[in-house]
Coordinates of C-alpha atoms in Angstrom, one line a residue:
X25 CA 92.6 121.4 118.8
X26 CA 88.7 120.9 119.3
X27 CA 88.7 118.5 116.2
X28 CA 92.5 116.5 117.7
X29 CA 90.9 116.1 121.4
X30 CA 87.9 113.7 120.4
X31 CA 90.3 111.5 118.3
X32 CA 93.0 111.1 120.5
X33 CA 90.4 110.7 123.6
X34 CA 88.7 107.7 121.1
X35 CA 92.5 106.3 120.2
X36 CA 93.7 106.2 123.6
X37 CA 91.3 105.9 126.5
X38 CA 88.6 103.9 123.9
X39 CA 91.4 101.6 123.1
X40 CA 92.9 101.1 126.2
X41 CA 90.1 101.0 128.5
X42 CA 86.6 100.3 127.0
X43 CA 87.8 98.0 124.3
X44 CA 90.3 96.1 126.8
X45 CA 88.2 93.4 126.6
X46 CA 88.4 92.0 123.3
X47 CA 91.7 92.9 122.5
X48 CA 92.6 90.7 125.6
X49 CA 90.5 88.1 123.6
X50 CA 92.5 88.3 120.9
X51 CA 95.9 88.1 122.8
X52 CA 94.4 85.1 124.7
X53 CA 93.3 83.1 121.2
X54 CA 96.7 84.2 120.0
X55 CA 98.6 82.4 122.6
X56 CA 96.5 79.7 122.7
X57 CA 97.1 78.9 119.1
X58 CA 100.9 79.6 119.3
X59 CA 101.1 77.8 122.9
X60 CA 102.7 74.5 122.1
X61 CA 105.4 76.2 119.9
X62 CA 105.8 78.6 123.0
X63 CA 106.5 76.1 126.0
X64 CA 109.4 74.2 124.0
X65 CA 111.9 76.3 123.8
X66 CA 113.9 73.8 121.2
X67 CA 111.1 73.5 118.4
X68 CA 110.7 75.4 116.1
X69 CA 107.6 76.1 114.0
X70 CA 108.0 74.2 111.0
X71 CA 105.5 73.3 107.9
X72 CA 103.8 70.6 107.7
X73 CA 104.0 70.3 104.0
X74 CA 107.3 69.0 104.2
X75 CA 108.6 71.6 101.7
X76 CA 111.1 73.1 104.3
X77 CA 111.3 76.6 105.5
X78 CA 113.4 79.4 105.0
X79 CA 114.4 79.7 108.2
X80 CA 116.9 77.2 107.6
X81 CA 118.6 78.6 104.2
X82 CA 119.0 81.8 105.3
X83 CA 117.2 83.4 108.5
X84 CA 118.7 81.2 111.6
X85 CA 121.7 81.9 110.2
X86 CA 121.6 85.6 109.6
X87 CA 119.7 86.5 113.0
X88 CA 122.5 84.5 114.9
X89 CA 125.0 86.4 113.5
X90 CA 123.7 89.4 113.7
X91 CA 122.8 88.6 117.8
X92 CA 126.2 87.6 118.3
X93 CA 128.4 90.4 116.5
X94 CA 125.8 92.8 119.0
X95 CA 126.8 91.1 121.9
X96 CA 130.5 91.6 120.9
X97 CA 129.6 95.1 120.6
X98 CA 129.3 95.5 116.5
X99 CA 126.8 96.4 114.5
X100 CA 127.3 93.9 111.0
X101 CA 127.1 95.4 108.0
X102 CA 128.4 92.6 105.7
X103 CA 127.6 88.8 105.2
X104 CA 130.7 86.3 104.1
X105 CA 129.0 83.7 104.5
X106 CA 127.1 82.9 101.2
X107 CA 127.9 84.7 97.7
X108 CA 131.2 86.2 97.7
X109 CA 130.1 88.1 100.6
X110 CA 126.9 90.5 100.7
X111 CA 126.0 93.9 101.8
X112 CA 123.3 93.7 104.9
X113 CA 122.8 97.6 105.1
X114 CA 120.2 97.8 101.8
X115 CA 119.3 94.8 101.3
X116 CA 115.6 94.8 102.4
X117 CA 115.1 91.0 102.5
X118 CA 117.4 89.8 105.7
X119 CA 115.8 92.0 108.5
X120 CA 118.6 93.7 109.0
X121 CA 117.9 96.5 111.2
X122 CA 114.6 95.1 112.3
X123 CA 113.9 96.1 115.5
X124 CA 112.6 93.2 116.9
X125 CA 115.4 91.1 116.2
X126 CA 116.9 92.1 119.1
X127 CA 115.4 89.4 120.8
X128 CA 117.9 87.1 119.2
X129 CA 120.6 88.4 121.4
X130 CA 118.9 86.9 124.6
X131 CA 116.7 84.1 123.8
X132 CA 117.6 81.1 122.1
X133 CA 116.8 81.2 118.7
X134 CA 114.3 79.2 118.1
X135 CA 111.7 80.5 120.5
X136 CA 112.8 83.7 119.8
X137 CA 111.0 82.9 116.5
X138 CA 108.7 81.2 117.7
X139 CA 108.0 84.7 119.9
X140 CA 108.1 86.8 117.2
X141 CA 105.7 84.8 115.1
X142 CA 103.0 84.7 117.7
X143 CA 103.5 89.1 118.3
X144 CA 103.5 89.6 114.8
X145 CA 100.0 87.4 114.4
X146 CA 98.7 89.9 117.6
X147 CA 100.0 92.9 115.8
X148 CA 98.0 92.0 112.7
X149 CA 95.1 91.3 114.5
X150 CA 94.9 94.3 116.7
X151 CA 96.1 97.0 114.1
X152 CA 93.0 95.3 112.5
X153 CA 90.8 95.8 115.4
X154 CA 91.7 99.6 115.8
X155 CA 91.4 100.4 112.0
X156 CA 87.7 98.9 112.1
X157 CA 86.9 99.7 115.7
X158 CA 88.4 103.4 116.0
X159 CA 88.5 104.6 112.8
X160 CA 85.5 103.4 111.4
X161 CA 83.5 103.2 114.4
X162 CA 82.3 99.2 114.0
X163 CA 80.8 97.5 116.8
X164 CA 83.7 95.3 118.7
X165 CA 82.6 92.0 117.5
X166 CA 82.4 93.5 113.6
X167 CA 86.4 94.5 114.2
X168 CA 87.4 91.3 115.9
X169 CA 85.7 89.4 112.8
X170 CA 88.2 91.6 111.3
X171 CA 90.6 91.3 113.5
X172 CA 90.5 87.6 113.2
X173 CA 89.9 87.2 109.6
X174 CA 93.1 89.1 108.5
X175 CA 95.7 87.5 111.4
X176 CA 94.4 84.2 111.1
X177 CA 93.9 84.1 107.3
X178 CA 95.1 80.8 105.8
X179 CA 97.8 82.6 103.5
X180 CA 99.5 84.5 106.6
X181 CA 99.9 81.2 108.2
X182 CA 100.5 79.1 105.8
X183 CA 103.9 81.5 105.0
X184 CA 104.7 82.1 108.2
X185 CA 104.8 77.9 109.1
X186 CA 106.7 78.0 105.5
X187 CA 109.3 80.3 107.2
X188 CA 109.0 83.4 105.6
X189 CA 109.1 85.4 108.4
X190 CA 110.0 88.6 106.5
X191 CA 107.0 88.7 104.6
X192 CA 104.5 88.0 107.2
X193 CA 106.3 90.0 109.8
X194 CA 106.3 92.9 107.4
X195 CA 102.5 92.6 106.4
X196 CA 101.3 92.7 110.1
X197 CA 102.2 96.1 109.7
X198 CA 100.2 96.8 107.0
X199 CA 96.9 98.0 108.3
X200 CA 98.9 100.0 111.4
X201 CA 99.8 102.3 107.9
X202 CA 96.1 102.4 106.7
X203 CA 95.3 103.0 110.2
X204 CA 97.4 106.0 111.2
X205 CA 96.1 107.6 107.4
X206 CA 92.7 107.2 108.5
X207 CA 93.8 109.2 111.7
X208 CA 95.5 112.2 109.7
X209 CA 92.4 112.1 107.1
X210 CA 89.8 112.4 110.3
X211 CA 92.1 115.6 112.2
X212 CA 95.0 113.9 114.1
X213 CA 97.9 114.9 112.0
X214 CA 100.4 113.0 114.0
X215 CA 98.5 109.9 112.9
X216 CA 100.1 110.3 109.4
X217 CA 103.4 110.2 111.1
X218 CA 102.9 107.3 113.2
X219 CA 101.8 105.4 109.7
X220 CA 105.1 106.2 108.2
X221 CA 106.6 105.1 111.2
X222 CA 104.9 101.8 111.0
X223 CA 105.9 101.8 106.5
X224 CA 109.4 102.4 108.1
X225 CA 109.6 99.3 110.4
X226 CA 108.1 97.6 107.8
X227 CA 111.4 98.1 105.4
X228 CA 113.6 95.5 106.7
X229 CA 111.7 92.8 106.3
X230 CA 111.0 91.8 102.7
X231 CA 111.0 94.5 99.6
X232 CA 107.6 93.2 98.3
X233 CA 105.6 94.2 101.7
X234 CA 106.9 97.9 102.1
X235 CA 106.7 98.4 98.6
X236 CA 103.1 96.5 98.1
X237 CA 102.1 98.5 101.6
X238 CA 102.9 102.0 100.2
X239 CA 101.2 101.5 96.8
X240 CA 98.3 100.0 98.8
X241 CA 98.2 103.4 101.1
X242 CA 99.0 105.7 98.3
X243 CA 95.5 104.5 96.5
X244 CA 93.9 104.4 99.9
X245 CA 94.7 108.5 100.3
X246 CA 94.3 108.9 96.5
X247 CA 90.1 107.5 96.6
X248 CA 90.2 109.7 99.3
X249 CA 91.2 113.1 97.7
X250 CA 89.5 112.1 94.9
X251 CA 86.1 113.6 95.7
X252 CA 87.3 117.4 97.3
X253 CA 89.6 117.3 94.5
X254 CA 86.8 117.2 91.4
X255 CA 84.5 119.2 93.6
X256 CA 86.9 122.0 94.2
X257 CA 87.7 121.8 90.0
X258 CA 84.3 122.1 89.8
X259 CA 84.0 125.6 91.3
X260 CA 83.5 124.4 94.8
X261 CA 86.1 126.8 96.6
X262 CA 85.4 125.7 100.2
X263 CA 87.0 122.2 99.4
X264 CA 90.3 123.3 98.8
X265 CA 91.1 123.5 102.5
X266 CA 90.6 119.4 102.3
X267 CA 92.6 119.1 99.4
X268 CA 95.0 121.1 101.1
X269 CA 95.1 119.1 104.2
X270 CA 94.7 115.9 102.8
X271 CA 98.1 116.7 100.6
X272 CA 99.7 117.9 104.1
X273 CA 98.6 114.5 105.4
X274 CA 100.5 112.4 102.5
X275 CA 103.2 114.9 102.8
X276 CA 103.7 114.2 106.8
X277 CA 103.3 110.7 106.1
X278 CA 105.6 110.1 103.2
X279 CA 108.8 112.6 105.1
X280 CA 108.1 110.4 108.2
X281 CA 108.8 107.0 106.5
X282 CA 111.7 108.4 104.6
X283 CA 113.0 109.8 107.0
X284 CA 112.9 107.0 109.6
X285 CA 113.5 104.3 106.6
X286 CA 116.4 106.3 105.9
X287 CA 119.0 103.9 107.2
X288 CA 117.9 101.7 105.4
X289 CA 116.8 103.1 101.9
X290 CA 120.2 105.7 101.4
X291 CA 122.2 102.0 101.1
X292 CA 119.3 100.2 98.7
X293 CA 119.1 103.4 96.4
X294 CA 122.7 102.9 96.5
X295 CA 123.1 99.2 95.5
X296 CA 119.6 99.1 92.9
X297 CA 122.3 99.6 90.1
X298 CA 124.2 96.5 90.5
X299 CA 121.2 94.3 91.9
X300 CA 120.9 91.5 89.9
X301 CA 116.8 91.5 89.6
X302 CA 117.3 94.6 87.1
X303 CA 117.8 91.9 84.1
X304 CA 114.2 90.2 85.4
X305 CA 112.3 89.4 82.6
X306 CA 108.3 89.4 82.8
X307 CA 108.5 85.4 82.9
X308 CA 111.1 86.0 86.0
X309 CA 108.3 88.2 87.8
X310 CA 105.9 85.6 86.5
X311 CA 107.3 83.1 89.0
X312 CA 104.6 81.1 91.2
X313 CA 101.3 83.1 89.7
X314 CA 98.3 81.6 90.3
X315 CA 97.5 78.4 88.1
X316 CA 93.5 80.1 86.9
X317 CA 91.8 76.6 88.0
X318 CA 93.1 77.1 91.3
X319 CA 90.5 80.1 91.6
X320 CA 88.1 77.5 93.0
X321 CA 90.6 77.5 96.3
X322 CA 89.1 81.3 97.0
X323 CA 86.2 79.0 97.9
X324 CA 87.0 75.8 99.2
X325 CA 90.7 74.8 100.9
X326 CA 93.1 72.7 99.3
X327 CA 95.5 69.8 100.6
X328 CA 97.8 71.1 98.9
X329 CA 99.6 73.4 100.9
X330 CA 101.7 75.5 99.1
X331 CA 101.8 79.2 100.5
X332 CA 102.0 80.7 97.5
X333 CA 99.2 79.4 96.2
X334 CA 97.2 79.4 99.7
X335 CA 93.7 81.9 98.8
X336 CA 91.5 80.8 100.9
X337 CA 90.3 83.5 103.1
X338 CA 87.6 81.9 105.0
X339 CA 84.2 81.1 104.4
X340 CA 82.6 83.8 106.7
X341 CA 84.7 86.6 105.9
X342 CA 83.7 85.9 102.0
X343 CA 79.8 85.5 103.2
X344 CA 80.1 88.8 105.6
X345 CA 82.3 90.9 102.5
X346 CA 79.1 89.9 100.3
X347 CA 76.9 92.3 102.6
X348 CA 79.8 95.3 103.0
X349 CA 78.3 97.2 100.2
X350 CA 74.9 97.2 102.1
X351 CA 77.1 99.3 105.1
X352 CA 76.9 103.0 106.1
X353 CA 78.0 105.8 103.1
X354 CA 81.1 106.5 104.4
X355 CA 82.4 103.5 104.4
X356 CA 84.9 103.2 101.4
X357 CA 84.0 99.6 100.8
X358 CA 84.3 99.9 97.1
X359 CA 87.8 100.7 97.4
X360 CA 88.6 97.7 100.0
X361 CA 86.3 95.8 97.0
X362 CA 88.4 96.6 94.3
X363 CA 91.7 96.0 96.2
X364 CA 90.7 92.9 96.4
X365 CA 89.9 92.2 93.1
X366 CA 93.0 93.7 91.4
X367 CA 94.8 91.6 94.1
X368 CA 93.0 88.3 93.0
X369 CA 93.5 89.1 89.0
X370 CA 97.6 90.6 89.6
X371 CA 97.7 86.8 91.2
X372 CA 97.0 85.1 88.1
X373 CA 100.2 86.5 86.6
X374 CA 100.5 86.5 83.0
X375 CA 97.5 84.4 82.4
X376 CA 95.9 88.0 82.3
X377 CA 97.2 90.9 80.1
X378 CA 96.8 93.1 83.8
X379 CA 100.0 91.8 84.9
X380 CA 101.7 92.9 81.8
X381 CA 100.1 96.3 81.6
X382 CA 101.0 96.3 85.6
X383 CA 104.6 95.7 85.4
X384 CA 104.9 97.8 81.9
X385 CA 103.7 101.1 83.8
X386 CA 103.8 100.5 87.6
X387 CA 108.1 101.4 88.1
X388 CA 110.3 98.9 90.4
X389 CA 107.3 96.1 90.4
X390 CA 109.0 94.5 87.5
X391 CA 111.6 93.3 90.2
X392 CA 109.1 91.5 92.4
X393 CA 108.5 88.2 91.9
X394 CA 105.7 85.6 92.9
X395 CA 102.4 87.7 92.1
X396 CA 100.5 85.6 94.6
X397 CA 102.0 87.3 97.3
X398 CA 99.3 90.5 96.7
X399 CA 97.1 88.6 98.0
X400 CA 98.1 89.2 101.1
X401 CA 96.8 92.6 100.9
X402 CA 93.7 90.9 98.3
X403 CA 93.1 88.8 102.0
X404 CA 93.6 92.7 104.0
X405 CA 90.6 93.4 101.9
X406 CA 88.2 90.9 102.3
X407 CA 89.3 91.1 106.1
X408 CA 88.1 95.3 106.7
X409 CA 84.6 94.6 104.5
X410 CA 84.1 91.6 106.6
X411 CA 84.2 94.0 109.4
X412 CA 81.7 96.1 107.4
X413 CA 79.5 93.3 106.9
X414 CA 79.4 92.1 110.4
X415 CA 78.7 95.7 111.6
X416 CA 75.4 95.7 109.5
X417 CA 73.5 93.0 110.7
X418 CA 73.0 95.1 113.8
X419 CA 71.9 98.1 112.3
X420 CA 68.3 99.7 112.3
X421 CA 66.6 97.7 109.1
X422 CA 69.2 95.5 107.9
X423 CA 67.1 92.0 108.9
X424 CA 64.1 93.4 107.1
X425 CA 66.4 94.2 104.0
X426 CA 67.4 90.7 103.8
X427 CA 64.5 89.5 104.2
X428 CA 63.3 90.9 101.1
X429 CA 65.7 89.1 99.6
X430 CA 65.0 86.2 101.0
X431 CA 64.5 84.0 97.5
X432 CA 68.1 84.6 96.6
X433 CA 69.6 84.0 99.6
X434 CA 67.6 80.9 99.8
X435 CA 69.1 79.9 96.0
X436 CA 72.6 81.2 97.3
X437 CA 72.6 79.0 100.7
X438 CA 71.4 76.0 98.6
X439 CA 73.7 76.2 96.0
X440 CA 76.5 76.7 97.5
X441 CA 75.7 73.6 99.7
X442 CA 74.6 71.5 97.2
X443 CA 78.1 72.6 95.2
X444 CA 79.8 71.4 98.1
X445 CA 78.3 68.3 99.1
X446 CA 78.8 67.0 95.6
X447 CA 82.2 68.0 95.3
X448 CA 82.7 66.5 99.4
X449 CA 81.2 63.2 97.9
X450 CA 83.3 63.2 94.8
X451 CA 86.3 63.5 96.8
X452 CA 85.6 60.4 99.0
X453 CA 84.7 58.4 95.7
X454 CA 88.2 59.4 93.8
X455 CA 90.5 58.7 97.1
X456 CA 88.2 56.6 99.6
X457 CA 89.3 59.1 102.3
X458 CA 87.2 62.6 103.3
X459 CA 88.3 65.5 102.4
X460 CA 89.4 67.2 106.4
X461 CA 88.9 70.9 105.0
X462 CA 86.4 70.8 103.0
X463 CA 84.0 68.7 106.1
X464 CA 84.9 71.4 108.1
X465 CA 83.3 74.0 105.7
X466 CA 80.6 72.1 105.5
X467 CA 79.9 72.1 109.3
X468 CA 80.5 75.7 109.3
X469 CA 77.8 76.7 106.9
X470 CA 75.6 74.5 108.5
X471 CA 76.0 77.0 111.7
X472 CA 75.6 80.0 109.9
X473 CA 73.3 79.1 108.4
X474 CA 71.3 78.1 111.8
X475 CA 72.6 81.3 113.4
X476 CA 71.8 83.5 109.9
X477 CA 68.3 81.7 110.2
X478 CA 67.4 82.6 114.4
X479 CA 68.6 86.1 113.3
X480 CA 66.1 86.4 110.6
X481 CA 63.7 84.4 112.4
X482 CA 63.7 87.3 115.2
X483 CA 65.1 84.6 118.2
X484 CA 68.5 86.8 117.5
X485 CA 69.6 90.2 118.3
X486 CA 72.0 91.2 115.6
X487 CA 74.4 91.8 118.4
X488 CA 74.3 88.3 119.4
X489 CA 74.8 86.8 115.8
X490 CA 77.9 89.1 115.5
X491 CA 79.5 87.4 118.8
X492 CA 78.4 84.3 117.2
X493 CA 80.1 85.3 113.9
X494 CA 83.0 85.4 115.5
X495 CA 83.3 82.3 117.5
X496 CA 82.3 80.5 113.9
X497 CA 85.2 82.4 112.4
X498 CA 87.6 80.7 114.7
X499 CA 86.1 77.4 114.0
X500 CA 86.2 78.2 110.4
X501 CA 90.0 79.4 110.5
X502 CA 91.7 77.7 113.3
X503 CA 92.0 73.7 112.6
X504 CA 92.7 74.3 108.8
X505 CA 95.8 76.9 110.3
X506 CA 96.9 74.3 112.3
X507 CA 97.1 71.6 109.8
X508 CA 99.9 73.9 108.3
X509 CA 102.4 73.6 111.3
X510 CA 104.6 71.3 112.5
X511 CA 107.0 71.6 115.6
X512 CA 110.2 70.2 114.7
X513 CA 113.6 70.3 116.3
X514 CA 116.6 72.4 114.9
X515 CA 119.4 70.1 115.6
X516 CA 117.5 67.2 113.7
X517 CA 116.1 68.9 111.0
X518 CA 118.3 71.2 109.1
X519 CA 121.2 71.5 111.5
X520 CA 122.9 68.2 110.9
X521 CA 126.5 68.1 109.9
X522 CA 127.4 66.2 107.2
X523 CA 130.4 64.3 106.5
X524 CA 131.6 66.5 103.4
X525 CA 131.4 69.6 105.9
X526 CA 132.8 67.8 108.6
X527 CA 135.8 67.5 106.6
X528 CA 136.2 70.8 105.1
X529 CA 135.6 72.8 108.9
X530 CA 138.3 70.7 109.5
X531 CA 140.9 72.0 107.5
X532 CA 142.9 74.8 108.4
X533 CA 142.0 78.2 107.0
X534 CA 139.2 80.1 105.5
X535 CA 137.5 77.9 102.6
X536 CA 134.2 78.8 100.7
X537 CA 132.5 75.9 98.8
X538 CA 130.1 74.8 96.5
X539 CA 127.7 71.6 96.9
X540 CA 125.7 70.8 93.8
X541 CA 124.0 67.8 96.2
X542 CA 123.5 70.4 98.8
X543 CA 126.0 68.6 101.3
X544 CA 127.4 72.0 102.6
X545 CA 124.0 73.4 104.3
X546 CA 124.3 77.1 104.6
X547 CA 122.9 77.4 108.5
X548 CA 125.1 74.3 109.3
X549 CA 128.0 75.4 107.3
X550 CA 127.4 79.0 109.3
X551 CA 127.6 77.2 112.4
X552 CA 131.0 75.3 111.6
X553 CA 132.9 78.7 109.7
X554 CA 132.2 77.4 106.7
X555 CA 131.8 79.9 103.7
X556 CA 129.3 78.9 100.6
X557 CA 129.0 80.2 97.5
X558 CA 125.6 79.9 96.3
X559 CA 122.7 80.9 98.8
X560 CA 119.2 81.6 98.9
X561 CA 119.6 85.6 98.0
X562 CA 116.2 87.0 97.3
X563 CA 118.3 90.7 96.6
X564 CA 121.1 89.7 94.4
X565 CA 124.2 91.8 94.2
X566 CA 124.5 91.4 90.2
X567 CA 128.5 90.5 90.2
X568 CA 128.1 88.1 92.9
X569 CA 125.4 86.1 90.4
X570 CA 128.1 86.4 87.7
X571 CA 130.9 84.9 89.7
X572 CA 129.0 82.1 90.5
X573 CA 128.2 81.0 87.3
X574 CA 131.4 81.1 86.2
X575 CA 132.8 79.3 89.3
X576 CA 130.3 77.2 89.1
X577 CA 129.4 75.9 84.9
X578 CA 125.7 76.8 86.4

């Protein structure tokens, strides 16, 4: 009990009183950001990229119908209206069973999104905050940089304007798992319990973010046990009690996800045989990776906005990561360090032979496709030794290291600005236009580097520069987020009748149809009765693929 007290005092009366302040920040840049989406209630958030959203091929449609069969009193356990027909219980790619979609059954659906999106940007943010504030005991501006760095990244909004509200809802919940294992590992057993609470509400929501999530955690335990483990083979009796409590931990943890998953893992073990993603082949998983040239975008944004291949994390948090190694000895920043470098190289796909190797030895990830997509957790990374980083520069001697290595930060700065100028040039030469992200980087280093030089300079107190920090991270993040989002209305964008469905919903019966032109839209067709046979079904019941084809000739 003596070592539970201090942790739960620091979890709950830290959190909810002394650190009020900046999580109230937070919540107040969130709804800032999401405000104009919030005060329409008939917009929807919609990409700018013009590459539509999923939203419209297969979640309005879904969380409709799943409101309205729970206002008639049913809980829906099977889809008609693409495929054949579909089981929702198991398939961990429709949120079926999520709990927030409950707000579907009072709201009109597209705020209710628009809700959701903005609470699940919060929840990313301040399951940030607490990991680096309370269980690594950063400064508050060092876990907002955090904070910020992860729910604002580039490649959590550019998916979520793109729609895939499965995967970003489901990876907000990824550091609330790494959090509650850092609880367990420092005495608060009930902490590895409320992390496989937060795995479990992660299930519903897209396969790839539980499953990344637990192989992410898994490792994070692992580099833990690691150490008392090779002591205590080494003779060193004493540390079997931590290897011994550190199992009970992962133990607690993994019971409490299966058991409260457990409504919705008994039906996917059940269906796994006859999914259709068994037959992938590795140029199947393959799908989307990383062109290598795009590497560059790690450093400087794109135009081109294509969420899955959106790795920009953010020039500060790349700059602040860069110091993380410098941080106190218990942080584990080599393991946040190497996350984030097997996230960046899994990206590349098969232009590596790590993908291969990956999928070859690693079971069940040879049934996820788009590679890319790790680097949300690659960007979860770079977020938590940001946090490091920022927590250094107001430490006892970190302004005086630097400034012994003043020569290479001096050839760093300038090269880096030089790179960038030429390139910010270049692009004005090629296209006569300027290049909207890339001046805004520009303008950003410039600060920092004024605010990096005061600091150095003695003018700033470390504490200052980190408060600074973060007010350049939202400068730095912020207009290149919004340029991914659009605000477009429902009933003119994707839920337009046509006049082929016009005339099938009005003939009498039960009819389920095929468009090779896409005139039978499956959230319009939803709307009018109208069954469709093809769909966009990320977890493909294998006979339903087979029927199609043969219905079909495709």
């Amino acid at each position: 009990m003596d070592r539970i007290r201090p942790v739960v005092s620091r979890l709950l009366l830290d959190a909810a009183a002394r650190d009020r302040l900046p999580i109230i920040f937070l919540a107040i840049v969130v709804f800032a950001f999401f405000l104009p989406s919030l005060v329409t209630p008939e917009v929807l958030i919609w990409p700018h990229s013009g590459l539509g959203s999923d939203i419209s091929y297969r979640h309005w449609p879904d969380l409709i119908g799943y409101a309205r069969s729970w206002r008639a009193g049913r809980v829906p356990v099977w889809g008609s209206g693409v495929a054949l027909g579909r089981p929702l219980a198991g398939d961990p790619t429709v949120l079926f069973l999520y709990p927030f979609d409950i707000v579907f059954a009072w709201i009109p659906p597209a705020l209710a999104f628009n809700i959701l999106n903005a609470l699940h940007v919060f929840l990313a943010g301040l399951f940030t905050y607490l990991f680096l504030r309370v269980g690594y005991k950063t400064s508050r501006p060092a876990a907002l940089v955090s904070a910020f760095a992860f729910a604002f990244a580039p490649k959590f909004i550019s998916h979520l304007a793109g729609g895939h509200v499965g995967l970003v809802w489901g990876v907000a919940w990824a550091p609330a798992v790494l959090f509650g294992l850092k609880l367990a590992f420092d005495g608060w057993l009930l902490g590895a319990a409320l992390g496989g609470l937060a795995l479990a509400v992660q299930m519903p929501t897209h396969l790839q973010m539980p499953y990344y999530t637990a192989g992410v955690a898994s490792a994070y335990w692992a580099w833990h046990l690691a150490p008392s483990l090779w002591r205590a083979l080494r003779g060193r009796r004493d540390e079997w009690r931590q290897v011994r409590r550190l199992a009970l931990c992962y133990l607690v943890w993994l019971g409490a996800f299966a058991l409260l998953a457990a409504a919705v893992l008994l039906p996917l073990l059940e269906l796994l045989p006859y999914n259709g993603r068994s037959n992938f082949t590795l140029a199947d998983a393959n799908l989307f990776a990383l062109p290598p040239l795009l590497l560059v975008t790690l450093l400087v944004p794109s135009n081109f906005q294509f969420p899955e291949w959106t790795m920009f994390v953010g020039l500060i948090p790349l700059a602040l990561a860069a110091l993380a190694w410098r941080g106190r000895r218990h942080w584990p920043w080599p393991f946040f360090a190497l996350l984030a470098f097997c996230a960046l190289i899994f990206s590349l796909g098969a232009s590596t032979p790590f993908f291969a190797l990956a999928n070859a030895l690693i079971p069940g990830l040879g049934m996820l496709r788009v590679p890319t997509r790790i680097w949300f957790f690659g960007g979860l990374a770079v977020a938590v030794l940001a946090g490091f980083g920022a927590d250094l520069l107001s430490q006892d001697g970190a302004r005086e290291w630097l400034l012994r290595r003043s020569k290479r930060l001096v050839i760093m700065t300038a090269t880096y600005m030089t790179g960038s100028l030429l390139a910010w040039l270049g692009y004005w030469v090629m296209f006569r236009r300027w290049h909207e992200p890339m001046s805004l980087r520009l303008v950003t280093a410039a600060l920092v580097i004024l605010v990096g030089g005061l600091w150095l300079g003695g003018r700033l107190s470390g504490r200052a520069v980190q408060w600074a920090l973060v007010l350049l991270l939202l400068l730095d993040l912020l207009p290149l987020d919004s340029a991914f989002i659009d605000l477009a209305d429902p009933r003119t964008t994707f839920l337009k009748s046509t006049p082929a469905l016009d005339y099938v919903s009005a003939q009498a019966g039960i009819f389920r149809v095929y468009s090779v032109a896409g005139d039978l839209p499956y959230a319009v067709a939803a709307a009018h009765g109208v069954e469709t046979l093809e769909g966009l079904l990320a977890f493909q019941v294998g006979y339903a693929g087979k029927a199609i084809r043969v219905a079909t000739g495709c």
